[in-house]
Amino acid sequence: MPLGGLEEIGRNMMFFEYNNEIVIIDAGLQFPEEETPGIDFIIPNVTYLEENRDKVKALIITHAHLDHIGAIPYIMEKIGNPPIYTTALSREIIKRRQEEFPNAPKLIFEEVKAGDTVRISDNFSAEFFGGMHTIPDSIIVLLKTPAGNMCNLGDFRMEYDKEGNAQGMAMFEKISVKGVQAIFLDSTAAEKPGKGVSEETVEQNIEEVFRKAPGRIIVGTFASLLDRIRTVMQIAERCGRKVVISGRSMQENVKIAQNLGYIKMTQGLIVPLEDVRKYKDEKILIVSTGAQGETNASLMKIILGEHKHIRIKPGDTVIFSSSIIPGNERSVQTLMDNLARQGAIIHRSAFMDLHASGHGPQEDIKAVLRAIKPKFFFPIHGYYFMRYTNVNNAVEAGVKRENCVLMDNGQVAEISKLKVEVIKETVPAYYVMVDGLGVGDVGEVVLRDRRVLAQEGMVVIIATMDKQSGKILKNPDIISRGFIYLKENKEILDEIRRRIRGIFGRLPLDQEVDIDYFKGLIRDQIGQFLFNKTKRRPMVLPVVIEI
Amino acid sequence: MPLGGLEEIGRNMMFFEYNNEIVIIDAGLQFPEEETPGIDFIIPNVTYLEENRDKVKALIITHAHLDHIGAIPYIMEKIGNPPIYTTALSREIIKRRQEEFPNAPKLIFEEVKAGDTVRISDNFSAEFFGGMHTIPDSIIVLLKTPAGNMCNLGDFRMEYDKEGNAQGMAMFEKISVKGVQAIFLDSTAAEKPGKGVSEETVEQNIEEVFRKAPGRIIVGTFASLLDRIRTVMQIAERCGRKVVISGRSMQENVKIAQNLGYIKMTQGLIVPLEDVRKYKDEKILIVSTGAQGETNASLMKIILGEHKHIRIKPGDTVIFSSSIIPGNERSVQTLMDNLARQGAIIHRSAFMDLHASGHGPQEDIKAVLRAIKPKFFFPIHGYYFMRYTNVNNAVEAGVKRENCVLMDNGQVAEISKLKVEVIKETVPAYYVMVDGLGVGDVGEVVLRDRRVLAQEGMVVIIATMDKQSGKILKNPDIISRGFIYLKENKEILDEIRRRIRGIFGRLPLDQEVDIDYFKGLIRDQIGQFLFNKTKRRPMVLPVVIEI
């Protein structure tokens, strides 16, 4: 049962149930969309798991990116705080994040590593293989169940050697030998033809830019793109530059990776942020968060002159080593505009391989499917069209079309040794939104109001009425926000007041006063009047005060 | 003086002034951004031209796309309704649009065509050349002034023949011979390496998809991409398909282009929309608006089952032949998801050349600059970084770096025969926003309020106070929208009321009542309370009614 990730990018979470046992894979968050203004992020709906918390035996985490771990602080208590099976690096990153949530429960971990096989419960055991993504210690899960082996690759990319040969094929064949009943495969890049860019190519290109840079170098990337961060630090070392890490989350991730030995550096390569001015420009690399133009990230602070230790100076070379998340194009443009205005030399990955995606395109997908030879194919991670396209990839790689299963979030697939059937029953999978301290308290009505307020603004009309006579007692108060300046539009203001007095004045003397009826009249008549005058439909909020 | 287009994509407008004469080139609109919620679009600020309307001798329009003509209905009266110098097709499209604005003035046109030279005023004359964009009848303007020839290419792309030779080089050399003091060049694709895609390649690729399509074909594109519309109609004719145009604006544009002979079709090729079902599926091409996922466009209606004559059926082939405008990614994704769910076969330009951009990339830019050999180079059309990058292109094409001028909207460049100087004085160029019937009445404060309302919602608190005693008369009324359901959060509601009574209760008996003071207290204390409780900052609007 997929709870998220099948109709979006992010919010990845699925679970397997057999008899009275449930095993979950991943618990990610999704970043807000245009349709969800003001929301911090969206997490999977765990209603079903909450109701069946006694059955939950394990949460397996494939890797420590937020779209796979981000929901953990919000859901663990609800689902009975099951043990988390994951690798050491993922565990440490999850633990650090959990510290930001003082009320969340203490987590229980079962450390696993590639090569391990662990028994989880009566019906489930899991074997782990080395995953290939952009963060170390990713794992591939082969969940062994009475209905066969279920293979979840997590986020998937293929790496190539210098001759262009795909790496890890031996591992995929090993998985194949064990027999894969069903594979659950990343569809993020399913539409993209060809093979992925090799990290080695990226490394060469970045090094080339490094060698030409006349002054300081700033590399902007994600705090969680630990493989890339390691790569640029290695290049810096080869080029005789010291490394400064700017951005709290990146500093913490690097420290965790160093402590666990995933990033091995010569003593003294990384120098403290506050020492950045002690080195010559051509001897410094700054690795910074904020390549997406995020408001509070280090790169934005640097540009706005709000960073404690770093300002842009002419001759700085800035390298954007990440893809732009759709929706951030404008913020990244602003970032680049300001960098250019301040004299920086900019290199971005849009037109040069300074970044390799963490998601394999079509030829990578087909190669892995040809090697693993699954019986059933479930495309996961991505909007419908991406997953639909991935079915075509699978068919080209030899999976029977009738064995490809296109599900939606909340649907239930019954998998047996012989067949897969998507049954009629569903589990709740609608958005759970996190906004400030609130989880799930912002619903569709609140969002709809926010969208209307954003588009058209609002007008509050306060009429004070004599309870006995139904007569209006004083000139109505009118306030508006996000609509027009009413102060500058006295004509409209006067006309609203005139119309409200009219509404109350037309009340027959002997009629009983129904407040809601008045409110309805005000909403309709003033709303229509404002629309005729302005062709806008602000939210009209009538308040009638009875004295 | 550029009034728009230099810090954005769109809103293109610039003008030249000499003694008491002004000539304007283009008057476009810009589509709203994330930062301008609810706005219909943004137009150039014509304050300076309004104040100098007597000097305005002409508005020259390079081509009939909205980012070059969209502001016309809003500004012509203000700037003295000068004659519009443009080609026949542009004139007809401008005229049709003007009809939607009954209060806008009747426009005066001076028809020109490529090859013409016209005297505009004492100091200005203009020679026109055939422009190369994605709509027929585009023109290049060579404005002849006492300070030399000013060349504005409009939107610029290069076309190639089968051997890959750039077309129109003879024309550029002809322009060069006349001597170009300053060139004003499109920077939209200045970052993109290489040459542009040839329309011929696009044609071949689309034809290939046509030949393989088992059933109906739907091509989604822009209503104004008339060159592409013509191309797909020609392919349809070769493949023996009738053409149906779906979308009012596209129907009108095609009709105008047909009437003027820009689209020449065999009689009976285009059939009425209502006859679409009379033809076999494999004999029909539908050309439709809405490839950006626009809410009210034809393609969206088709998908939602709201189109009068067309529904998607399994086996339909849908071709997206346009680029995705940044910000529309999510809508286009929804469009494709729904098409795929309904059984359509989808081809999109993202991964195949089914669309050629109307904006030439680096090698095209350099080729034209090498041919024209301008003395001064002004990159226009695009954000700062695009124009900054275009300066590098120009330098590589032989323009001296000190002769490249990077301006911002509202700046003034004094161009003489010998030099260019950007002077200190500026003209107003801030956003003028169109929202419904209002032009310019939505300002920064209204937008700021909309953004806050969208992110956090609002809470209105109405306290009724006895004017004499300063005592609160009844339980305060509280309404909220876009924040949380207060009804479901009775605890918070009660606490707000308690705190408001506290604020009024603490008033010393003999103190004079200052309403604004109370309002400030309510705003601060309730705002803080709500933030502590929810970590959200809704707009708090206190109203104190004195009785």
Short mmCIF file of N, CA, C and O in Angstrom, two decimals, chain A residues 33 37-38 191-193 329-330 333 337 341 344 346 348 351 383-386 388 408 435-438 441-442 445-446 449-450 454-455 458 462 464 474 477 481-485 533-536 539 541 543 545-547, chain B residues 33 37-38 191-193 329-330 333 337 341 344 346 348 351 383-386 388 408 435-438 441-442 445-446 449-450 454-455 458 462 464 474 477 479 481-485 533-536 539 541 543 545-547:
data_model
loop_
_atom_site.label_atom_id
_atom_site.label_comp_id
_atom_site.label_asym_id
_atom_site.label_seq_id
_atom_site.Cartn_x
_atom_site.Cartn_y
_atom_site.Cartn_z
N GLU A 33 3.18 23.12 -2.46
CA GLU A 33 2.93 23.46 -3.84
C GLU A 33 2.21 24.80 -3.90
O GLU A 33 1.79 25.35 -2.88
N PRO A 37 -0.68 27.23 -0.18
CA PRO A 37 0.09 28.39 0.30
C PRO A 37 0.27 28.38 1.82
O PRO A 37 -0.63 27.99 2.55
N GLY A 38 1.45 28.78 2.24
CA GLY A 38 1.70 28.96 3.66
C GLY A 38 2.03 27.69 4.41
O GLY A 38 2.41 27.72 5.58
N GLU A 191 11.05 9.80 -17.97
CA GLU A 191 10.80 10.39 -19.29
C GLU A 191 12.08 10.74 -20.02
O GLU A 191 12.06 11.04 -21.21
N LYS A 192 13.17 10.79 -19.28
CA LYS A 192 14.43 11.28 -19.84
C LYS A 192 15.14 10.19 -20.62
O LYS A 192 15.44 9.14 -20.08
N PRO A 193 15.43 10.43 -21.90
CA PRO A 193 16.11 9.39 -22.67
C PRO A 193 17.57 9.26 -22.25
O PRO A 193 18.12 10.14 -21.60
N GLU A 329 12.65 28.41 -9.92
CA GLU A 329 13.36 29.05 -11.02
C GLU A 329 13.57 30.55 -10.77
O GLU A 329 14.64 31.10 -11.00
N ARG A 330 12.49 31.18 -10.28
CA ARG A 330 12.55 32.64 -10.10
C ARG A 330 13.52 33.02 -8.99
O ARG A 330 14.28 33.98 -9.14
N GLN A 333 16.97 32.65 -10.25
CA GLN A 333 17.28 33.75 -11.17
C GLN A 333 17.71 34.99 -10.36
O GLN A 333 18.71 35.62 -10.68
N ASP A 337 21.21 36.85 -10.63
CA ASP A 337 21.25 38.27 -10.98
C ASP A 337 22.08 39.04 -9.96
O ASP A 337 22.94 39.84 -10.32
N ARG A 341 25.57 40.98 -10.48
CA ARG A 341 25.67 42.41 -10.17
C ARG A 341 26.83 42.69 -9.22
O ARG A 341 27.44 43.75 -9.25
N ALA A 344 30.43 38.44 -9.47
CA ALA A 344 30.84 37.03 -9.45
C ALA A 344 30.83 36.44 -10.85
O ALA A 344 30.08 36.86 -11.72
N ILE A 346 29.84 33.14 -12.76
CA ILE A 346 28.87 32.09 -12.40
C ILE A 346 28.94 30.92 -13.37
O ILE A 346 28.97 31.10 -14.59
N ARG A 348 26.72 27.37 -13.98
CA ARG A 348 25.56 26.62 -13.49
C ARG A 348 25.40 25.32 -14.26
O ARG A 348 25.86 25.19 -15.39
N PHE A 351 23.62 24.27 -18.21
CA PHE A 351 24.21 24.18 -19.54
C PHE A 351 25.57 23.48 -19.56
O PHE A 351 26.32 23.58 -20.50
N TYR A 383 4.83 11.69 -10.58
CA TYR A 383 3.48 11.95 -11.06
C TYR A 383 3.05 10.82 -12.00
O TYR A 383 3.89 10.08 -12.51
N TYR A 384 1.75 10.75 -12.25
CA TYR A 384 1.20 9.66 -13.04
C TYR A 384 1.92 9.47 -14.38
O TYR A 384 2.29 8.37 -14.74
N PHE A 385 2.14 10.58 -15.10
CA PHE A 385 2.74 10.44 -16.43
C PHE A 385 4.15 9.88 -16.38
O PHE A 385 4.59 9.13 -17.25
N MET A 386 4.89 10.24 -15.33
CA MET A 386 6.24 9.69 -15.17
C MET A 386 6.17 8.18 -14.94
O MET A 386 6.94 7.42 -15.53
N TYR A 388 3.64 6.20 -15.70
CA TYR A 388 3.07 5.65 -16.92
C TYR A 388 4.19 5.43 -17.96
O TYR A 388 4.29 4.38 -18.60
N ASP A 408 -2.34 4.30 -7.45
CA ASP A 408 -2.34 5.64 -6.88
C ASP A 408 -2.12 5.52 -5.38
O ASP A 408 -2.29 4.44 -4.80
N ASP A 435 1.97 23.00 9.31
CA ASP A 435 2.06 24.45 9.25
C ASP A 435 2.39 24.94 10.65
O ASP A 435 1.54 24.90 11.54
N GLY A 436 3.62 25.38 10.83
CA GLY A 436 4.04 25.77 12.17
C GLY A 436 3.95 24.58 13.09
O GLY A 436 4.41 23.49 12.75
N LEU A 437 3.32 24.76 14.24
CA LEU A 437 3.20 23.65 15.18
C LEU A 437 2.07 22.71 14.82
O LEU A 437 1.94 21.63 15.38
N GLY A 438 1.23 23.13 13.91
CA GLY A 438 0.04 22.34 13.60
C GLY A 438 0.32 21.25 12.59
O GLY A 438 0.96 21.48 11.57
N ASP A 441 -4.03 20.33 10.96
CA ASP A 441 -5.13 21.23 11.31
C ASP A 441 -5.43 22.23 10.19
O ASP A 441 -6.39 22.98 10.28
N VAL A 442 -4.59 22.27 9.17
CA VAL A 442 -4.91 23.08 8.00
C VAL A 442 -5.55 22.16 6.97
O VAL A 442 -4.91 21.24 6.47
N VAL A 445 -10.49 23.75 3.44
CA VAL A 445 -11.21 25.02 3.55
C VAL A 445 -10.25 26.17 3.88
O VAL A 445 -10.31 27.24 3.27
N VAL A 446 -9.36 25.91 4.81
CA VAL A 446 -8.38 26.95 5.16
C VAL A 446 -7.53 27.29 3.94
O VAL A 446 -7.28 28.47 3.64
N ASP A 449 -9.50 29.35 1.46
CA ASP A 449 -9.56 30.74 1.92
C ASP A 449 -8.25 31.47 1.63
O ASP A 449 -8.24 32.61 1.17
N ARG A 450 -7.14 30.81 1.90
CA ARG A 450 -5.84 31.45 1.65
C ARG A 450 -5.68 31.79 0.17
O ARG A 450 -5.15 32.85 -0.18
N ALA A 454 -5.30 35.48 -1.25
CA ALA A 454 -4.09 35.82 -2.01
C ALA A 454 -4.45 36.45 -3.35
O ALA A 454 -3.78 37.36 -3.83
N GLN A 455 -5.51 35.96 -3.97
CA GLN A 455 -5.87 36.43 -5.30
C GLN A 455 -6.62 37.74 -5.26
O GLN A 455 -6.40 38.61 -6.09
N MET A 458 -9.64 40.88 0.85
CA MET A 458 -10.91 40.75 1.57
C MET A 458 -11.39 42.10 2.09
O MET A 458 -10.63 43.05 2.24
N ILE A 462 -18.57 45.80 9.19
CA ILE A 462 -19.11 45.65 10.54
C ILE A 462 -20.28 46.60 10.73
O ILE A 462 -20.12 47.82 10.70
N THR A 464 -23.38 47.75 13.18
CA THR A 464 -23.85 47.67 14.56
C THR A 464 -25.35 47.95 14.57
O THR A 464 -25.80 48.98 14.06
N LYS A 474 -24.83 52.96 13.86
CA LYS A 474 -23.79 53.91 13.46
C LYS A 474 -23.30 53.56 12.06
O LYS A 474 -23.63 52.51 11.52
N ASP A 477 -18.46 50.09 9.88
CA ASP A 477 -17.01 50.10 9.77
C ASP A 477 -16.60 49.16 8.63
O ASP A 477 -17.15 48.07 8.49
N ARG A 481 -8.14 44.43 3.19
CA ARG A 481 -6.72 44.11 3.04
C ARG A 481 -6.54 43.33 1.74
O ARG A 481 -7.32 42.44 1.44
N GLY A 482 -5.52 43.68 0.99
CA GLY A 482 -5.22 42.95 -0.23
C GLY A 482 -6.20 43.18 -1.35
O GLY A 482 -6.19 42.48 -2.35
N PHE A 483 -7.07 44.16 -1.21
CA PHE A 483 -8.08 44.43 -2.24
C PHE A 483 -7.69 45.70 -2.97
O PHE A 483 -6.96 45.67 -3.96
N ILE A 484 -8.18 46.84 -2.51
CA ILE A 484 -7.67 48.13 -2.99
C ILE A 484 -7.57 49.03 -1.77
O ILE A 484 -8.13 48.71 -0.72
N TYR A 485 -6.89 50.13 -1.89
CA TYR A 485 -6.90 51.09 -0.80
C TYR A 485 -8.26 51.73 -0.73
O TYR A 485 -8.59 52.57 -1.57
N LYS A 533 -17.79 47.00 -10.00
CA LYS A 533 -16.92 48.19 -9.99
C LYS A 533 -15.49 47.84 -10.37
O LYS A 533 -14.78 48.67 -10.96
N THR A 534 -15.03 46.65 -10.00
CA THR A 534 -13.58 46.37 -10.09
C THR A 534 -13.24 45.11 -10.88
O THR A 534 -12.08 44.87 -11.19
N LYS A 535 -14.24 44.28 -11.17
CA LYS A 535 -14.02 42.94 -11.75
C LYS A 535 -13.11 42.09 -10.86
O LYS A 535 -12.34 41.26 -11.32
N ARG A 536 -13.21 42.33 -9.55
CA ARG A 536 -12.51 41.47 -8.60
C ARG A 536 -13.53 40.95 -7.60
O ARG A 536 -14.52 41.60 -7.34
N MET A 539 -13.02 38.47 -0.76
CA MET A 539 -13.82 37.78 0.23
C MET A 539 -14.55 38.85 1.05
O MET A 539 -13.90 39.75 1.60
N LEU A 541 -16.64 39.72 4.29
CA LEU A 541 -16.94 39.14 5.61
C LEU A 541 -17.83 40.09 6.39
O LEU A 541 -17.36 41.07 6.94
N VAL A 543 -20.03 41.32 9.50
CA VAL A 543 -20.19 41.10 10.94
C VAL A 543 -21.33 42.01 11.40
O VAL A 543 -21.31 43.20 11.12
N ILE A 545 -23.17 43.35 14.69
CA ILE A 545 -23.08 43.40 16.15
C ILE A 545 -24.42 43.87 16.69
O ILE A 545 -24.88 44.96 16.34
N GLU A 546 -25.02 43.08 17.52
CA GLU A 546 -26.30 43.48 18.11
C GLU A 546 -26.06 44.11 19.47
O GLU A 546 -25.36 43.53 20.30
N ILE A 547 -26.67 45.25 19.65
CA ILE A 547 -26.52 45.94 20.94
C ILE A 547 -27.89 46.03 21.61
O ILE A 547 -28.86 46.42 20.98
N GLU B 33 3.90 37.24 -11.37
CA GLU B 33 4.88 36.39 -10.73
C GLU B 33 4.36 35.94 -9.38
O GLU B 33 3.33 36.40 -8.92
N PRO B 37 0.61 38.13 -6.34
CA PRO B 37 -0.57 37.27 -6.39
C PRO B 37 -1.83 38.01 -6.81
O PRO B 37 -2.03 39.16 -6.42
N GLY B 38 -2.63 37.34 -7.60
CA GLY B 38 -3.94 37.89 -7.96
C GLY B 38 -3.91 38.91 -9.08
O GLY B 38 -4.96 39.33 -9.57
N GLU B 191 22.20 32.49 -22.36
CA GLU B 191 23.00 31.53 -21.59
C GLU B 191 23.15 30.20 -22.30
O GLU B 191 23.96 29.38 -21.91
N LYS B 192 22.30 29.98 -23.28
CA LYS B 192 22.23 28.66 -23.91
C LYS B 192 23.33 28.50 -24.96
O LYS B 192 23.41 29.29 -25.89
N PRO B 193 24.17 27.49 -24.82
CA PRO B 193 25.24 27.34 -25.82
C PRO B 193 24.68 26.84 -27.16
O PRO B 193 23.56 26.35 -27.24
N GLU B 329 5.14 24.56 -14.77
CA GLU B 329 5.53 23.14 -14.78
C GLU B 329 4.46 22.25 -14.15
O GLU B 329 4.12 21.19 -14.66
N ARG B 330 3.94 22.72 -13.02
CA ARG B 330 2.99 21.89 -12.28
C ARG B 330 1.68 21.73 -13.05
O ARG B 330 1.12 20.63 -13.09
N GLN B 333 2.23 19.36 -15.82
CA GLN B 333 2.30 18.00 -15.29
C GLN B 333 0.88 17.43 -15.10
O GLN B 333 0.59 16.30 -15.49
N ASP B 337 -0.63 14.19 -16.86
CA ASP B 337 -1.13 13.09 -16.03
C ASP B 337 -2.55 12.72 -16.45
O ASP B 337 -2.88 11.55 -16.64
N ARG B 341 -3.89 9.31 -18.10
CA ARG B 341 -4.95 8.54 -17.44
C ARG B 341 -6.10 8.24 -18.39
O ARG B 341 -6.76 7.23 -18.30
N ALA B 344 -4.29 8.74 -23.65
CA ALA B 344 -3.62 9.40 -24.77
C ALA B 344 -2.14 9.01 -24.84
O ALA B 344 -1.52 8.67 -23.84
N ILE B 346 1.42 10.54 -25.54
CA ILE B 346 1.90 11.91 -25.40
C ILE B 346 3.32 12.07 -25.92
O ILE B 346 4.20 11.26 -25.64
N ARG B 348 6.20 15.15 -26.00
CA ARG B 348 6.45 16.51 -25.55
C ARG B 348 7.83 16.98 -26.00
O ARG B 348 8.73 16.18 -26.25
N PHE B 351 11.97 16.41 -24.45
CA PHE B 351 13.00 15.41 -24.73
C PHE B 351 13.11 15.11 -26.22
O PHE B 351 13.67 14.11 -26.62
N TYR B 383 16.43 38.87 -17.60
CA TYR B 383 16.95 39.19 -16.28
C TYR B 383 18.41 39.60 -16.39
O TYR B 383 19.07 39.34 -17.39
N TYR B 384 18.91 40.21 -15.33
CA TYR B 384 20.26 40.75 -15.35
C TYR B 384 21.30 39.73 -15.80
O TYR B 384 22.13 40.01 -16.67
N PHE B 385 21.23 38.51 -15.22
CA PHE B 385 22.27 37.53 -15.53
C PHE B 385 22.25 37.12 -17.00
O PHE B 385 23.30 36.86 -17.60
N MET B 386 21.06 37.09 -17.60
CA MET B 386 20.97 36.77 -19.02
C MET B 386 21.65 37.87 -19.85
O MET B 386 22.38 37.59 -20.80
N TYR B 388 23.83 40.07 -18.77
CA TYR B 388 25.23 40.05 -18.40
C TYR B 388 25.97 39.00 -19.24
O TYR B 388 27.05 39.25 -19.79
N ASP B 408 19.40 49.16 -16.50
CA ASP B 408 18.20 48.65 -15.86
C ASP B 408 17.00 49.45 -16.37
O ASP B 408 17.17 50.53 -16.95
N ASP B 435 -5.29 44.60 -12.53
CA ASP B 435 -6.05 43.61 -11.77
C ASP B 435 -7.52 43.91 -12.00
O ASP B 435 -8.04 44.91 -11.50
N GLY B 436 -8.18 43.08 -12.77
CA GLY B 436 -9.57 43.36 -13.12
C GLY B 436 -9.64 44.66 -13.89
O GLY B 436 -8.88 44.87 -14.84
N LEU B 437 -10.52 45.53 -13.46
CA LEU B 437 -10.65 46.81 -14.17
C LEU B 437 -9.60 47.81 -13.72
O LEU B 437 -9.44 48.86 -14.33
N GLY B 438 -8.92 47.51 -12.64
CA GLY B 438 -7.99 48.49 -12.08
C GLY B 438 -6.63 48.44 -12.75
O GLY B 438 -6.08 47.38 -12.97
N ASP B 441 -3.90 50.46 -9.47
CA ASP B 441 -4.44 50.71 -8.13
C ASP B 441 -4.02 49.64 -7.13
O ASP B 441 -4.30 49.75 -5.95
N VAL B 442 -3.38 48.59 -7.61
CA VAL B 442 -2.81 47.61 -6.69
C VAL B 442 -1.34 47.95 -6.51
O VAL B 442 -0.56 47.86 -7.46
N VAL B 445 1.69 47.72 -1.03
CA VAL B 445 1.06 47.40 0.26
C VAL B 445 -0.03 46.35 0.08
O VAL B 445 -0.12 45.38 0.85
N VAL B 446 -0.85 46.53 -0.95
CA VAL B 446 -1.90 45.56 -1.22
C VAL B 446 -1.29 44.19 -1.49
O VAL B 446 -1.75 43.17 -0.99
N ASP B 449 0.01 42.62 1.69
CA ASP B 449 -1.11 42.06 2.45
C ASP B 449 -1.57 40.73 1.85
O ASP B 449 -1.83 39.77 2.56
N ARG B 450 -1.65 40.68 0.52
CA ARG B 450 -2.08 39.42 -0.10
C ARG B 450 -1.11 38.29 0.23
O ARG B 450 -1.51 37.16 0.46
N ALA B 454 -2.07 34.99 2.22
CA ALA B 454 -1.91 33.69 1.58
C ALA B 454 -1.10 32.75 2.45
O ALA B 454 -1.37 31.55 2.51
N GLN B 455 -0.09 33.29 3.14
CA GLN B 455 0.79 32.44 3.92
C GLN B 455 0.18 32.06 5.26
O GLN B 455 0.32 30.94 5.72
N MET B 458 -5.82 35.27 8.43
CA MET B 458 -6.04 36.45 9.26
C MET B 458 -7.09 36.21 10.33
O MET B 458 -7.89 35.29 10.23
N ILE B 462 -13.28 41.92 16.99
CA ILE B 462 -14.15 43.08 17.12
C ILE B 462 -14.57 43.24 18.58
O ILE B 462 -15.25 42.39 19.15
N THR B 464 -16.51 45.63 21.31
CA THR B 464 -17.49 46.72 21.44
C THR B 464 -17.30 47.37 22.80
O THR B 464 -17.36 46.70 23.83
N LYS B 474 -19.60 43.63 25.28
CA LYS B 474 -20.02 42.24 25.08
C LYS B 474 -18.82 41.38 24.72
O LYS B 474 -17.72 41.91 24.51
N ASP B 477 -16.23 39.64 19.23
CA ASP B 477 -16.45 38.77 18.08
C ASP B 477 -15.10 38.47 17.43
O ASP B 477 -14.27 39.37 17.26
N ILE B 479 -13.43 36.50 14.04
CA ILE B 479 -13.55 35.66 12.85
C ILE B 479 -12.15 35.45 12.27
O ILE B 479 -11.30 36.32 12.34
N ARG B 481 -9.96 33.58 8.85
CA ARG B 481 -9.98 32.92 7.55
C ARG B 481 -8.54 32.56 7.17
O ARG B 481 -7.63 33.38 7.33
N GLY B 482 -8.36 31.36 6.68
CA GLY B 482 -7.03 30.94 6.21
C GLY B 482 -6.03 30.70 7.33
O GLY B 482 -4.85 30.53 7.08
N PHE B 483 -6.53 30.66 8.57
CA PHE B 483 -5.63 30.47 9.71
C PHE B 483 -5.82 29.06 10.25
O PHE B 483 -5.16 28.13 9.80
N ILE B 484 -6.72 28.89 11.20
CA ILE B 484 -7.14 27.54 11.59
C ILE B 484 -8.64 27.63 11.81
O ILE B 484 -9.20 28.72 11.89
N TYR B 485 -9.30 26.50 11.89
CA TYR B 485 -10.71 26.53 12.26
C TYR B 485 -10.82 26.93 13.71
O TYR B 485 -10.55 26.13 14.60
N LYS B 533 1.29 29.84 20.33
CA LYS B 533 0.44 28.65 20.29
C LYS B 533 0.63 27.84 19.01
O LYS B 533 0.49 26.62 19.01
N THR B 534 0.88 28.55 17.90
CA THR B 534 0.81 27.86 16.60
C THR B 534 2.05 28.01 15.73
O THR B 534 2.18 27.35 14.71
N LYS B 535 2.96 28.89 16.12
CA LYS B 535 4.11 29.25 15.28
C LYS B 535 3.68 29.78 13.91
O LYS B 535 4.35 29.59 12.91
N ARG B 536 2.53 30.42 13.89
CA ARG B 536 2.08 31.10 12.67
C ARG B 536 1.78 32.55 13.03
O ARG B 536 1.44 32.84 14.17
N MET B 539 -2.46 37.68 10.07
CA MET B 539 -2.71 39.12 10.17
C MET B 539 -3.81 39.33 11.22
O MET B 539 -4.88 38.74 11.12
N LEU B 541 -6.41 41.80 12.83
CA LEU B 541 -7.08 43.06 12.53
C LEU B 541 -8.04 43.41 13.66
O LEU B 541 -9.13 42.85 13.75
N VAL B 543 -10.74 45.64 15.60
CA VAL B 543 -11.75 46.68 15.36
C VAL B 543 -12.36 47.01 16.71
O VAL B 543 -12.80 46.11 17.42
N ILE B 545 -15.34 49.08 18.39
CA ILE B 545 -16.57 49.83 18.11
C ILE B 545 -16.97 50.57 19.38
O ILE B 545 -17.16 49.94 20.43
N GLU B 546 -17.07 51.87 19.24
CA GLU B 546 -17.47 52.66 20.41
C GLU B 546 -18.97 52.92 20.38
O GLU B 546 -19.49 53.35 19.36
N ILE B 547 -19.62 52.64 21.47
CA ILE B 547 -21.07 52.87 21.54
C ILE B 547 -21.33 53.93 22.61
O ILE B 547 -20.84 53.82 23.72
#
